[in-house]
Amino acid sequence: MSLHISELVNEDASLISRRCWSDERVYALEKRGIFGKSWLFLGHESQIKQPGDFVQAYMCETPIILSRGQDGGIYANINSCSHRGLPVCRADHGNTKRFVCPYHNWSYSVEGNLMTIPQETEVVRKPDKSQLGLKRVPRVEAWRGMIFGSFDEAIIPLDDYLGDMRFYLDAFFDRFPQGIEFMGAPHRWVLNANWKLPVENQLGDVNHGAFLHSSIIPKEAQDMIEKLGYSVVTTPGHGATFRLMPEDSPIDEMAWGMEGMGGMFGGDEVQNYLREVQAQAAERVGDLRARMKGLTYGIYPNLSFLWSNTSFKVSHPRGPGKVEYWSWSVVPADAPDSIKKILRTNYSSFFGPAGILEQEDSEVWVQQFIGSNIDFADDRPYYYGLGLGEEKPHAELPGLVSVTANEFYARHFFARWRDELQAVEGMV
Amino acid sequence: MSNQSLATSPEEQRALERFYFHEARLLDNRQYQQWLGLVSEQISYLMPSRVNVQVDNRARGNEDMISVERELEDQESMGCPIREETYIHLMVRVERAYKINSWSENPPARTRRIVGNIELMAREDDSLSVLSNFHLYYARPGNEDVIYSGQRRDTLLSQEEGFHIGRREVVMDYANIAMPTLGLLF
């Protein structure tokens, strides 16, 4: 059967073919047209503070070592030896002077330069080691400590790529005098699902809450989310949902972190800290953003930020029907350790591999792949038309804005996805 | 904790076994409400995160070099444990199992666990430190069947009506988490 991208996503992206989720050829195009062309999230500067510090990352299925060089610079290299291709780094994180391949002991500096070839003393013509370093990710840039890499040398600067999403990200990052930090190694787990559904879910799908999570989220809480909720798309593929709290809301309802398990049951110390953060919010991020209480954020193609439970997540594809999902707890960098430890449970109670809500999300992501991988239903694409054309510009909020039930965040994502695949169609 | 378990009388060992076998049967029979009755309201229910750590050159030649403890991001660490739960969390999980709109439990999982290697490691007044291992077979429609394997590090409180679980730390034996969820009652 031939494959035409134009037949997978219609003009206004209100109809999405099942093949988008399940076809091997689509996945091959995604690798080339999206993962080879986008800024992909690698890690946060708080994870690699000292020279020699490193963490592992992925760009699609390609393993990456993200490191702090001896010169203080940030380096991203493909974790594969130039000799026989083995990974030269096996630890999830650490601090080192050298990465050493186990096979023949070729060794690399933390910046990725090839330092020694033990066998070269025994041959006459010495290899040119300067040409044999680890393959460097050609573009690496950071914004507010968030480090991204791209395989596309000609990609636009990261700042421009993020565009107006920075306005919404800063509503969180800038709330804290020293920004945020990532706690520990990511939680990583594998699901039999397509990578795009976790992305779509975290990009703006607030409205499944009332149904999928109805056994956990009280109806009043969900009604409040929808009543105060906004969905925005700043650039196709980037989006945010949040509540804009009424100006006269009590501080405990307005403050970030209060509605999580740690915030609710963690005691006075943490609650006073959260109130203090909120008391300074207007000064730090302005009146409008001080009233903003975020829900889901998405950065194209596969980075998500769940503000309400303070977790960054990356959806790493492992084929059309498999995803390796990574998530980190994120806390204010200035908070005392005792408070960070309580706040991390705002994330882990409900999200991560054991999370009470994540359990329900993973369930439907796996089930959706089952539905996407069936035969005899190609004439029944998925309906993505809710709220078609109802999004509009807003006086104070950058981007297109609508109610959370409007599925425009997903339509914009798939329109961009379709165009980027069409640009490489026929090349794979 | 010493590396040697305490010598126990046959009666005491049998009492511990009876407790754990009863607990396992309640969980496999989905009698979670009765299971909650075995749990202290002050319980800490923990599951450390487990990472692939860098080998510490200075520890080479020592057992410490590859100790399990080094791999754990536990409650004391500045990493992020997978679970740090209280009685409230466990109550939410138990209550959800009996709701008709609980989609991650419907249809419910079929589980069968074998609990063994029960060792009493320390005793202080009415508080017992007990280790046990488990293998848990798990099957749900839509997922491949999996086997969970791990160790439980418990503090049991010996009370008049029997043992209560005062603290449980579950150390899972995965390299990569390829299971649908780590949110079960282990």
Coordinates of C-alpha atoms in Angstrom, one line a residue:
Chain A
M1 CA 0.0 0.0 0.0
S2 CA 1.4 3.4 -0.9
L3 CA 1.8 6.1 1.7
H4 CA 0.9 9.7 1.1
I5 CA 1.3 12.1 4.0
S6 CA -1.4 14.4 2.5
E7 CA -3.8 11.5 3.0
L8 CA -3.0 11.1 6.7
V9 CA -3.9 14.5 7.9
N10 CA -6.5 16.6 6.2
E11 CA -6.2 20.3 5.4
D12 CA -7.4 21.7 8.7
A13 CA -6.0 18.7 10.6
S14 CA -9.4 17.8 12.0
L15 CA -9.1 14.2 10.7
I16 CA -6.0 12.2 11.7
S17 CA -5.4 8.8 10.2
R18 CA -4.7 5.7 12.4
R19 CA -1.6 5.2 10.3
C20 CA 0.0 8.3 11.8
W21 CA 0.4 6.3 15.0
S22 CA 1.2 2.9 13.8
D23 CA 3.0 2.9 10.4
E24 CA 6.7 2.0 10.2
R25 CA 7.2 4.3 7.2
V26 CA 5.6 7.2 9.0
Y27 CA 8.0 6.6 11.8
A28 CA 11.0 6.6 9.5
L29 CA 9.8 10.0 8.1
E30 CA 9.4 11.3 11.6
K31 CA 13.0 10.5 12.5
R32 CA 14.3 12.4 9.5
G33 CA 11.8 15.2 9.2
I34 CA 11.1 16.0 12.8
F35 CA 13.8 14.5 15.1
G36 CA 16.5 15.4 12.7
K37 CA 15.2 19.0 12.3
S38 CA 14.0 20.2 15.7
W39 CA 15.5 21.4 18.9
L40 CA 15.3 18.4 21.3
F41 CA 15.5 18.6 25.1
L42 CA 18.7 17.2 26.5
G43 CA 18.8 18.2 30.2
H44 CA 19.0 21.0 32.7
E45 CA 22.1 22.8 33.8
S46 CA 21.4 21.9 37.4
Q47 CA 22.3 18.3 36.4
I48 CA 25.8 19.1 35.2
K49 CA 27.1 21.8 37.5
Q50 CA 30.8 20.8 37.8
P51 CA 33.4 20.2 35.1
G52 CA 33.3 16.5 34.3
D53 CA 29.6 16.1 35.3
F54 CA 27.6 14.2 32.8
V55 CA 24.1 12.8 32.3
Q56 CA 22.7 10.5 29.6
A57 CA 20.0 11.8 27.2
Y58 CA 18.4 10.7 24.0
M59 CA 17.6 12.4 20.7
C60 CA 14.9 10.1 19.4
E61 CA 16.6 6.7 19.6
T62 CA 20.1 8.1 19.5
P63 CA 21.9 8.0 22.9
I64 CA 23.6 11.2 23.9
I65 CA 26.1 12.1 26.6
L66 CA 25.4 15.6 27.9
S67 CA 28.4 16.9 29.8
R68 CA 30.1 19.9 31.4
G69 CA 33.6 20.3 29.9
Q70 CA 36.7 21.1 31.8
D71 CA 36.4 24.6 30.3
G72 CA 32.9 25.0 31.8
G73 CA 31.2 24.6 28.5
I74 CA 28.3 22.4 27.7
Y75 CA 28.9 19.5 25.3
A76 CA 26.5 16.9 23.7
N77 CA 28.0 13.9 21.9
I78 CA 26.6 10.7 20.5
N79 CA 27.3 7.9 22.9
S80 CA 29.0 5.6 20.4
C81 CA 32.7 4.8 20.0
S82 CA 34.3 5.8 16.7
H83 CA 36.0 2.4 16.5
R84 CA 33.3 -0.2 16.8
G85 CA 30.2 1.8 17.8
L86 CA 29.8 0.6 21.4
P87 CA 28.4 3.1 24.0
V88 CA 31.4 4.5 25.9
C89 CA 29.3 5.7 28.8
R90 CA 27.2 3.2 30.8
A91 CA 26.2 5.2 33.9
D92 CA 23.1 7.2 34.0
H93 CA 25.0 10.2 35.4
G94 CA 28.3 10.9 37.2
N95 CA 31.5 12.8 37.0
T96 CA 34.5 11.6 35.0
K97 CA 37.7 12.6 33.2
R98 CA 37.3 10.0 30.5
F99 CA 34.7 7.9 28.8
V100 CA 36.3 4.5 27.9
C101 CA 35.1 2.0 25.4
P102 CA 35.1 -1.5 26.9
Y103 CA 36.1 -3.2 23.7
H104 CA 39.6 -1.9 22.9
N105 CA 39.8 0.9 25.5
W106 CA 39.7 3.9 23.1
S107 CA 39.2 6.7 25.5
Y108 CA 37.5 10.1 25.2
S109 CA 37.6 13.3 27.2
V110 CA 34.5 14.6 28.8
E111 CA 34.2 17.0 25.9
G112 CA 34.1 14.0 23.5
N113 CA 37.6 14.3 22.1
L114 CA 39.5 11.1 21.4
M115 CA 42.5 11.0 23.7
T116 CA 44.0 7.5 23.5
I117 CA 44.1 4.6 21.1
P118 CA 46.0 1.9 23.1
Q119 CA 46.9 -0.1 19.9
E120 CA 48.4 2.9 18.0
T121 CA 51.9 2.4 19.5
E122 CA 52.1 -0.9 17.6
V123 CA 51.3 0.4 14.1
V124 CA 53.3 2.7 11.9
R125 CA 50.7 5.0 10.4
K126 CA 49.0 6.7 13.4
P127 CA 45.3 7.5 13.0
D128 CA 44.4 11.2 13.1
K129 CA 42.7 11.4 16.5
S130 CA 41.4 14.9 16.0
Q131 CA 39.0 13.4 13.3
L132 CA 37.9 10.5 15.5
G133 CA 36.2 12.1 18.5
L134 CA 32.7 11.2 19.5
K135 CA 30.2 12.6 17.0
R136 CA 29.2 16.0 18.4
V137 CA 25.6 17.2 18.3
P138 CA 26.2 20.2 15.9
R139 CA 23.9 22.7 17.7
V140 CA 23.5 23.0 21.5
E141 CA 21.9 26.0 23.1
A142 CA 20.4 26.7 26.5
W143 CA 17.6 28.9 27.7
R144 CA 16.9 29.5 31.4
G145 CA 19.1 26.4 32.1
M146 CA 17.1 24.2 29.8
I147 CA 19.6 22.6 27.3
F148 CA 18.5 21.6 23.9
G149 CA 20.4 20.0 21.0
S150 CA 19.7 19.8 17.3
F151 CA 21.1 17.6 14.4
D152 CA 20.2 20.4 12.0
E153 CA 23.1 22.8 11.7
A154 CA 20.9 25.4 10.0
I155 CA 18.1 25.4 12.6
I156 CA 16.9 28.8 13.9
P157 CA 18.2 29.9 17.3
L158 CA 16.6 28.2 20.3
D159 CA 15.2 31.5 21.6
D160 CA 13.3 32.0 18.3
Y161 CA 12.2 28.4 18.3
L162 CA 10.7 28.7 21.7
G163 CA 9.2 32.0 20.7
D164 CA 6.3 33.1 22.9
M165 CA 6.3 29.9 24.9
R166 CA 9.0 31.7 26.9
F167 CA 6.3 34.1 28.2
Y168 CA 4.5 31.1 29.7
L169 CA 7.5 29.2 30.8
D170 CA 8.8 32.3 32.6
A171 CA 5.5 32.5 34.5
F172 CA 6.9 29.4 36.3
F173 CA 10.7 29.7 36.1
D174 CA 10.9 33.4 37.1
R175 CA 8.7 32.9 40.2
F176 CA 11.8 31.7 42.0
P177 CA 14.8 33.9 42.6
Q178 CA 17.3 31.1 41.5
G179 CA 15.1 29.4 39.0
I180 CA 14.5 25.7 39.1
E181 CA 16.4 22.5 39.4
F182 CA 15.9 18.9 38.4
M183 CA 15.9 16.4 41.2
G184 CA 18.0 13.3 40.6
A185 CA 18.0 10.9 37.7
P186 CA 14.9 10.8 35.5
H187 CA 12.3 8.1 36.0
R188 CA 12.3 6.1 32.8
W189 CA 9.8 3.5 31.7
V190 CA 8.7 1.8 28.5
L191 CA 5.1 1.7 27.3
N192 CA 3.6 0.0 24.3
A193 CA 2.3 3.3 22.9
N194 CA 3.1 5.8 20.2
W195 CA 5.3 8.8 21.3
K196 CA 2.8 11.4 20.1
L197 CA 0.0 10.5 22.4
P198 CA 1.8 11.4 25.7
V199 CA 2.8 14.6 23.9
E200 CA -0.7 15.5 22.8
N201 CA -2.0 14.6 26.3
Q202 CA 0.4 17.1 27.9
L203 CA 0.0 19.7 25.2
G204 CA -3.5 20.7 26.1
D205 CA -5.7 17.7 26.8
V206 CA -7.2 18.9 30.0
N207 CA -10.7 17.6 29.3
H208 CA -10.0 13.9 29.7
G209 CA -9.6 14.6 33.4
A210 CA -13.3 14.6 34.1
F211 CA -13.6 11.2 32.6
L212 CA -10.5 9.1 32.7
H213 CA -9.5 10.4 36.1
S214 CA -13.0 10.7 37.5
S215 CA -12.2 8.1 40.2
I216 CA -9.5 10.4 41.6
I217 CA -10.1 14.0 40.6
P218 CA -13.2 15.4 42.3
K219 CA -15.8 16.8 40.0
E220 CA -15.7 20.3 41.6
A221 CA -11.9 20.5 41.0
Q222 CA -12.3 19.6 37.4
D223 CA -15.2 22.0 36.9
M224 CA -13.0 24.8 38.4
I225 CA -10.2 23.8 36.0
E226 CA -12.5 24.2 33.0
K227 CA -14.2 27.4 34.3
L228 CA -10.9 29.2 34.9
G229 CA -9.0 27.3 32.2
Y230 CA -7.4 28.7 29.0
S231 CA -5.7 26.9 26.3
V232 CA -3.1 28.7 24.1
V233 CA -1.0 27.8 21.1
T234 CA 2.0 30.1 20.7
T235 CA 3.4 28.4 17.6
P236 CA 2.0 25.3 16.1
G237 CA 3.2 22.4 18.3
H238 CA 3.9 24.6 21.3
G239 CA 1.1 25.2 23.7
A240 CA 0.0 25.7 27.3
T241 CA -3.1 25.3 29.5
F242 CA -3.5 27.1 32.7
R243 CA -6.0 28.6 35.1
L244 CA -6.2 32.4 35.4
M245 CA -7.2 32.8 39.1
P246 CA -9.6 35.6 40.0
E247 CA -7.8 38.6 41.4
D248 CA -9.4 38.2 44.8
S249 CA -8.5 34.6 45.2
P250 CA -7.1 33.6 48.6
I251 CA -3.3 33.1 48.5
D252 CA -3.7 29.4 49.3
E253 CA -5.8 28.9 46.2
M254 CA -3.5 31.0 44.0
A255 CA -0.1 29.7 45.1
W256 CA 1.8 27.1 43.1
G257 CA 2.3 23.8 44.9
M258 CA -0.5 24.0 47.4
E259 CA -2.7 21.6 45.6
G260 CA -0.2 18.7 45.5
M261 CA 0.1 16.0 48.1
G262 CA 3.3 17.5 49.5
G263 CA 1.8 21.0 49.6
M264 CA -1.5 19.7 51.2
F265 CA 0.0 17.4 53.8
G266 CA 3.6 18.5 54.1
G267 CA 3.1 20.8 57.1
D268 CA 3.7 24.5 57.9
E269 CA 7.2 24.8 56.7
V270 CA 6.4 24.0 53.1
Q271 CA 3.1 25.9 53.1
N272 CA 4.7 29.1 54.4
Y273 CA 7.4 28.7 51.8
L274 CA 4.8 28.4 49.0
R275 CA 2.9 31.5 50.4
E276 CA 6.1 33.4 50.4
V277 CA 6.8 32.5 46.8
Q278 CA 3.3 33.6 45.8
A279 CA 3.6 36.9 47.8
Q280 CA 6.6 37.8 45.6
A281 CA 5.1 36.5 42.4
A282 CA 3.5 39.8 41.1
E283 CA 6.8 41.6 41.6
R284 CA 8.7 38.8 39.8
V285 CA 6.4 37.9 36.9
G286 CA 3.8 40.7 36.8
D287 CA 0.2 40.8 38.0
L288 CA -1.2 38.7 35.2
R289 CA 1.3 35.9 35.4
A290 CA 1.1 35.9 39.2
R291 CA -2.5 34.8 38.8
M292 CA -1.6 32.1 36.4
K293 CA -1.7 28.5 37.7
G294 CA -0.4 26.2 35.0
L295 CA -1.7 22.8 34.0
T296 CA 0.0 21.3 30.9
Y297 CA 2.7 22.7 28.6
G298 CA 4.1 21.2 25.4
I299 CA 7.3 22.2 23.5
Y300 CA 7.4 20.7 20.0
P301 CA 8.1 17.9 19.3
N302 CA 8.4 15.9 22.5
L303 CA 9.0 17.9 25.7
S304 CA 6.3 18.4 28.2
F305 CA 6.0 20.3 31.4
L306 CA 3.2 19.5 33.9
W307 CA 3.2 22.6 36.0
S308 CA 0.4 21.4 38.3
N309 CA 2.6 18.5 39.4
T310 CA 5.9 20.1 38.6
S311 CA 7.4 17.6 36.3
F312 CA 9.3 17.8 33.0
K313 CA 8.8 14.8 30.7
V314 CA 10.2 13.7 27.4
S315 CA 8.5 11.2 25.1
H316 CA 11.3 9.2 23.4
P317 CA 10.1 7.1 20.5
R318 CA 11.3 3.5 20.3
G319 CA 9.4 2.6 17.1
P320 CA 5.8 3.4 16.2
G321 CA 4.4 1.3 19.0
K322 CA 6.8 1.8 21.8
V323 CA 7.8 4.8 23.8
E324 CA 10.4 5.3 26.5
Y325 CA 8.9 8.0 28.8
W326 CA 11.2 10.1 31.0
S327 CA 10.2 12.3 33.8
W328 CA 11.8 14.4 36.4
S329 CA 10.6 16.2 39.5
V330 CA 11.4 19.9 39.3
V331 CA 11.8 22.1 42.4
P332 CA 12.7 25.7 43.1
A333 CA 16.5 25.9 43.3
D334 CA 16.5 28.3 46.3
A335 CA 14.3 26.1 48.5
P336 CA 15.9 24.3 51.5
D337 CA 16.5 20.6 51.0
S338 CA 13.8 19.7 53.5
I339 CA 11.2 21.5 51.4
K340 CA 12.5 20.1 48.1
K341 CA 12.0 16.6 49.5
I342 CA 8.4 17.4 50.3
L343 CA 7.7 19.1 47.0
R344 CA 9.0 16.2 45.0
T345 CA 6.0 14.2 46.2
N346 CA 3.7 16.7 44.4
Y347 CA 5.1 14.9 41.3
S348 CA 5.6 11.4 42.4
S349 CA 2.3 10.9 44.2
F350 CA 0.3 11.3 41.0
F351 CA 2.9 11.0 38.1
G352 CA 5.9 8.9 37.2
P353 CA 6.0 5.1 36.8
A354 CA 3.9 4.6 40.0
G355 CA 1.8 7.7 39.8
I356 CA -1.9 7.3 40.7
L357 CA -3.0 9.4 37.7
E358 CA -0.1 8.4 35.4
Q359 CA -1.4 4.8 35.8
E360 CA -4.6 5.8 34.1
D361 CA -2.9 7.9 31.4
S362 CA -0.6 5.0 30.5
E363 CA -3.5 2.7 30.3
V364 CA -5.2 4.7 27.6
W365 CA -2.0 5.5 25.7
V366 CA -1.4 1.8 25.4
Q367 CA -5.0 1.1 24.5
Q368 CA -5.0 3.9 21.8
F369 CA -2.1 2.2 20.1
I370 CA -4.1 -1.0 19.9
G371 CA -6.9 0.9 18.2
S372 CA -4.5 2.6 15.8
N373 CA -2.9 -0.6 14.7
I374 CA -6.0 -2.4 13.4
D375 CA -7.1 -3.2 9.8
F376 CA -10.2 -2.4 7.8
A377 CA -10.8 1.0 9.5
D378 CA -8.6 3.3 7.4
D379 CA -11.7 5.0 6.1
R380 CA -12.4 6.1 9.7
P381 CA -9.7 8.6 10.7
Y382 CA -9.8 10.0 14.2
Y383 CA -12.0 13.1 14.7
Y384 CA -10.0 16.1 15.9
G385 CA -12.6 18.8 15.0
L386 CA -13.8 19.9 18.4
G387 CA -13.9 23.7 18.5
L388 CA -12.7 24.0 14.9
G389 CA -11.8 27.7 14.1
E390 CA -12.9 29.0 17.5
E391 CA -9.5 30.0 18.8
K392 CA -8.7 33.7 18.7
P393 CA -5.9 36.2 19.6
H394 CA -6.2 37.7 23.1
A395 CA -5.4 41.2 24.4
E396 CA -3.0 40.0 27.1
L397 CA -2.1 36.4 26.3
P398 CA 0.4 35.8 23.4
G399 CA -0.7 33.2 20.8
L400 CA -4.1 31.9 19.9
V401 CA -6.4 31.4 22.9
S402 CA -9.5 29.3 23.5
V403 CA -11.4 27.2 26.0
T404 CA -9.7 23.9 27.0
A405 CA -12.3 21.8 25.2
N406 CA -11.1 23.2 21.8
E407 CA -8.7 20.7 20.3
F408 CA -6.8 23.3 18.3
Y409 CA -3.6 22.5 20.2
A410 CA -3.6 19.0 18.6
R411 CA -4.7 20.3 15.2
H412 CA -1.8 22.8 15.1
F413 CA 0.6 20.1 16.2
F414 CA -0.6 17.7 13.4
A415 CA -0.6 20.4 10.8
R416 CA 3.1 21.2 11.6
W417 CA 3.8 17.5 11.8
R418 CA 2.2 16.9 8.4
D419 CA 4.1 19.7 6.8
E420 CA 7.5 18.6 8.2
L421 CA 6.9 15.0 7.0
Q422 CA 5.9 16.2 3.6
A423 CA 9.1 18.1 3.3
V424 CA 11.1 14.9 3.5
E425 CA 8.5 12.6 1.8
G426 CA 10.2 10.4 -0.7
M427 CA 13.6 10.8 1.0
V428 CA 13.3 7.7 3.2
Chain B
M1 CA 21.4 -3.6 60.8
S2 CA 23.8 -6.6 61.1
N3 CA 24.2 -8.8 58.1
Q4 CA 23.0 -11.8 60.1
S5 CA 19.4 -12.4 60.8
L6 CA 18.3 -13.0 64.4
A7 CA 17.8 -16.5 65.6
T8 CA 14.0 -16.9 65.9
S9 CA 12.0 -19.5 67.7
P10 CA 10.0 -21.8 65.4
E11 CA 6.8 -20.1 66.8
E12 CA 8.1 -16.6 66.0
Q13 CA 9.2 -17.5 62.5
R14 CA 5.9 -19.2 61.9
A15 CA 4.0 -16.1 63.1
L16 CA 5.9 -13.9 60.6
E17 CA 5.2 -16.4 57.8
R18 CA 1.6 -16.5 58.7
F19 CA 1.3 -12.8 58.6
Y20 CA 3.1 -12.5 55.2
F21 CA 1.2 -15.4 53.6
H22 CA -2.1 -13.9 54.8
E23 CA -1.1 -10.5 53.4
A24 CA -0.2 -12.0 50.1
R25 CA -3.5 -13.9 49.8
L26 CA -5.5 -10.8 50.6
L27 CA -3.6 -8.8 47.9
D28 CA -4.0 -11.6 45.3
N29 CA -7.7 -12.0 46.1
R30 CA -8.1 -8.2 45.7
Q31 CA -9.3 -7.8 49.3
Y32 CA -7.4 -4.5 49.6
Q33 CA -9.8 -3.1 52.2
Q34 CA -8.8 -5.9 54.5
W35 CA -5.2 -5.4 53.6
L36 CA -5.4 -1.8 54.7
G37 CA -6.3 -3.1 58.1
L38 CA -2.8 -4.6 58.3
V39 CA -1.2 -1.2 57.8
S40 CA -0.4 1.3 60.5
E41 CA -2.0 4.8 59.9
Q42 CA 1.5 6.2 60.3
I43 CA 3.0 4.0 57.6
S44 CA 5.7 5.2 55.3
Y45 CA 5.4 3.2 52.0
L46 CA 8.6 3.8 50.0
M47 CA 10.1 2.7 46.7
P48 CA 13.5 4.1 45.9
S49 CA 14.4 4.9 42.4
R50 CA 17.2 2.7 41.0
V51 CA 19.9 4.0 38.7
N52 CA 22.8 2.7 36.8
V53 CA 25.6 4.3 38.8
Q54 CA 29.2 5.1 37.8
V55 CA 31.8 2.7 39.2
D56 CA 33.8 4.4 41.9
N57 CA 37.4 3.6 41.1
R58 CA 38.4 4.0 44.7
A59 CA 36.1 1.2 45.7
R60 CA 37.5 -1.4 43.3
G61 CA 38.2 -4.8 44.8
N62 CA 35.6 -4.1 47.5
E63 CA 32.0 -5.3 47.7
D64 CA 31.0 -1.7 48.2
M65 CA 31.9 -1.1 44.5
I66 CA 28.7 -2.8 43.3
S67 CA 26.6 -2.6 46.4
V68 CA 22.8 -2.4 45.9
E69 CA 22.6 0.6 48.2
R70 CA 24.7 2.8 45.9
E71 CA 22.0 2.3 43.2
L72 CA 19.2 3.6 45.3
E73 CA 17.8 7.2 45.3
D74 CA 15.9 6.8 48.5
Q75 CA 14.0 9.0 50.9
E76 CA 17.2 10.5 52.4
S77 CA 18.7 11.3 49.0
M78 CA 18.3 14.5 47.0
G79 CA 17.1 12.4 44.0
C80 CA 13.5 11.4 43.5
P81 CA 12.2 8.1 44.9
I82 CA 9.5 6.5 42.8
R83 CA 7.1 6.3 45.8
E84 CA 7.1 8.2 49.1
E85 CA 3.6 7.4 50.3
T86 CA 1.5 7.7 53.4
Y87 CA -1.7 6.0 54.6
I88 CA -3.6 8.6 52.5
H89 CA -2.0 7.5 49.3
L90 CA -2.7 3.8 50.1
M91 CA -6.3 4.6 50.9
V92 CA -6.7 6.4 47.6
R93 CA -5.3 3.4 45.7
V94 CA -7.5 1.0 47.7
E95 CA -10.7 3.0 47.3
R96 CA -10.1 3.4 43.5
A97 CA -10.0 -0.4 43.1
Y98 CA -13.7 -0.5 44.0
K99 CA -15.0 2.3 41.8
I100 CA -16.7 1.5 38.5
N101 CA -15.0 4.3 36.7
S102 CA -11.5 3.2 37.7
W103 CA -10.2 2.5 34.2
S104 CA -6.7 1.4 35.2
E105 CA -8.2 -1.3 37.4
N106 CA -11.0 -2.4 35.1
P107 CA -10.8 -5.2 34.3
P108 CA -8.7 -5.9 37.4
A109 CA -5.2 -7.3 37.2
R110 CA -4.7 -11.0 37.9
T111 CA -1.8 -11.3 40.3
R112 CA -0.1 -14.2 42.1
R113 CA 2.8 -13.6 44.4
I114 CA 5.2 -15.8 46.2
V115 CA 6.7 -14.3 49.3
G116 CA 9.8 -15.9 50.8
N117 CA 13.2 -15.5 52.4
I118 CA 11.6 -14.0 55.5
E119 CA 14.3 -12.9 57.8
L120 CA 14.0 -11.1 61.2
M121 CA 17.0 -8.7 61.1
A122 CA 16.5 -6.6 64.3
R123 CA 14.2 -6.2 67.2
E124 CA 13.5 -3.1 69.3
D125 CA 10.7 -3.3 71.8
D126 CA 7.6 -4.1 69.7
S127 CA 9.2 -3.1 66.5
L128 CA 10.6 -5.8 64.2
S129 CA 12.8 -5.2 61.1
V130 CA 12.0 -7.9 58.6
L131 CA 13.2 -8.6 55.1
S132 CA 11.3 -10.6 52.5
N133 CA 11.5 -11.2 48.8
F134 CA 8.7 -11.5 46.3
H135 CA 8.0 -12.6 42.8
L136 CA 4.7 -11.3 41.5
Y137 CA 3.1 -12.5 38.3
Y138 CA 0.9 -9.8 36.8
A139 CA -1.6 -10.1 33.9
R140 CA -4.0 -7.5 32.5
P141 CA -5.8 -7.4 29.2
G142 CA -3.9 -5.1 26.7
N143 CA -0.5 -5.6 28.3
E144 CA 2.1 -8.3 28.1
D145 CA 2.2 -10.3 31.3
V146 CA 5.1 -9.4 33.5
I147 CA 6.9 -10.6 36.6
Y148 CA 7.7 -8.1 39.3
S149 CA 10.7 -9.1 41.4
G150 CA 11.9 -7.3 44.5
Q151 CA 12.7 -7.1 48.2
R152 CA 10.6 -5.6 50.9
R153 CA 12.3 -4.0 53.9
D154 CA 9.6 -3.8 56.6
T155 CA 9.2 -2.5 60.0
L156 CA 6.5 -4.6 61.6
L157 CA 4.8 -3.4 64.8
S158 CA 3.8 -6.2 67.1
Q159 CA 0.5 -5.4 68.6
E160 CA -2.1 -7.3 70.6
E161 CA -4.2 -8.1 67.5
G162 CA -1.2 -9.1 65.5
F163 CA 1.4 -7.4 63.3
H164 CA 0.9 -4.0 61.6
I165 CA 3.2 -2.7 58.8
G166 CA 4.8 0.5 60.1
R167 CA 7.2 1.1 57.3
R168 CA 7.7 -0.7 54.0
E169 CA 10.5 0.0 51.5
V170 CA 10.2 -1.9 48.3
V171 CA 13.4 -2.3 46.3
M172 CA 12.5 -3.4 42.8
D173 CA 14.9 -5.4 40.7
Y174 CA 14.5 -3.8 37.3
A175 CA 17.2 -2.5 35.0
N176 CA 14.7 -0.7 32.8
I177 CA 11.1 -0.3 33.9
A178 CA 9.2 -2.3 31.2
M179 CA 6.1 -2.8 33.4
P180 CA 2.8 -1.0 32.9
T181 CA 3.0 0.5 36.4
L182 CA 4.9 0.4 39.7
G183 CA 1.8 1.5 41.5
L184 CA 0.7 -1.9 42.8
L185 CA 0.5 -2.9 46.4
F186 CA 3.7 -4.9 46.8

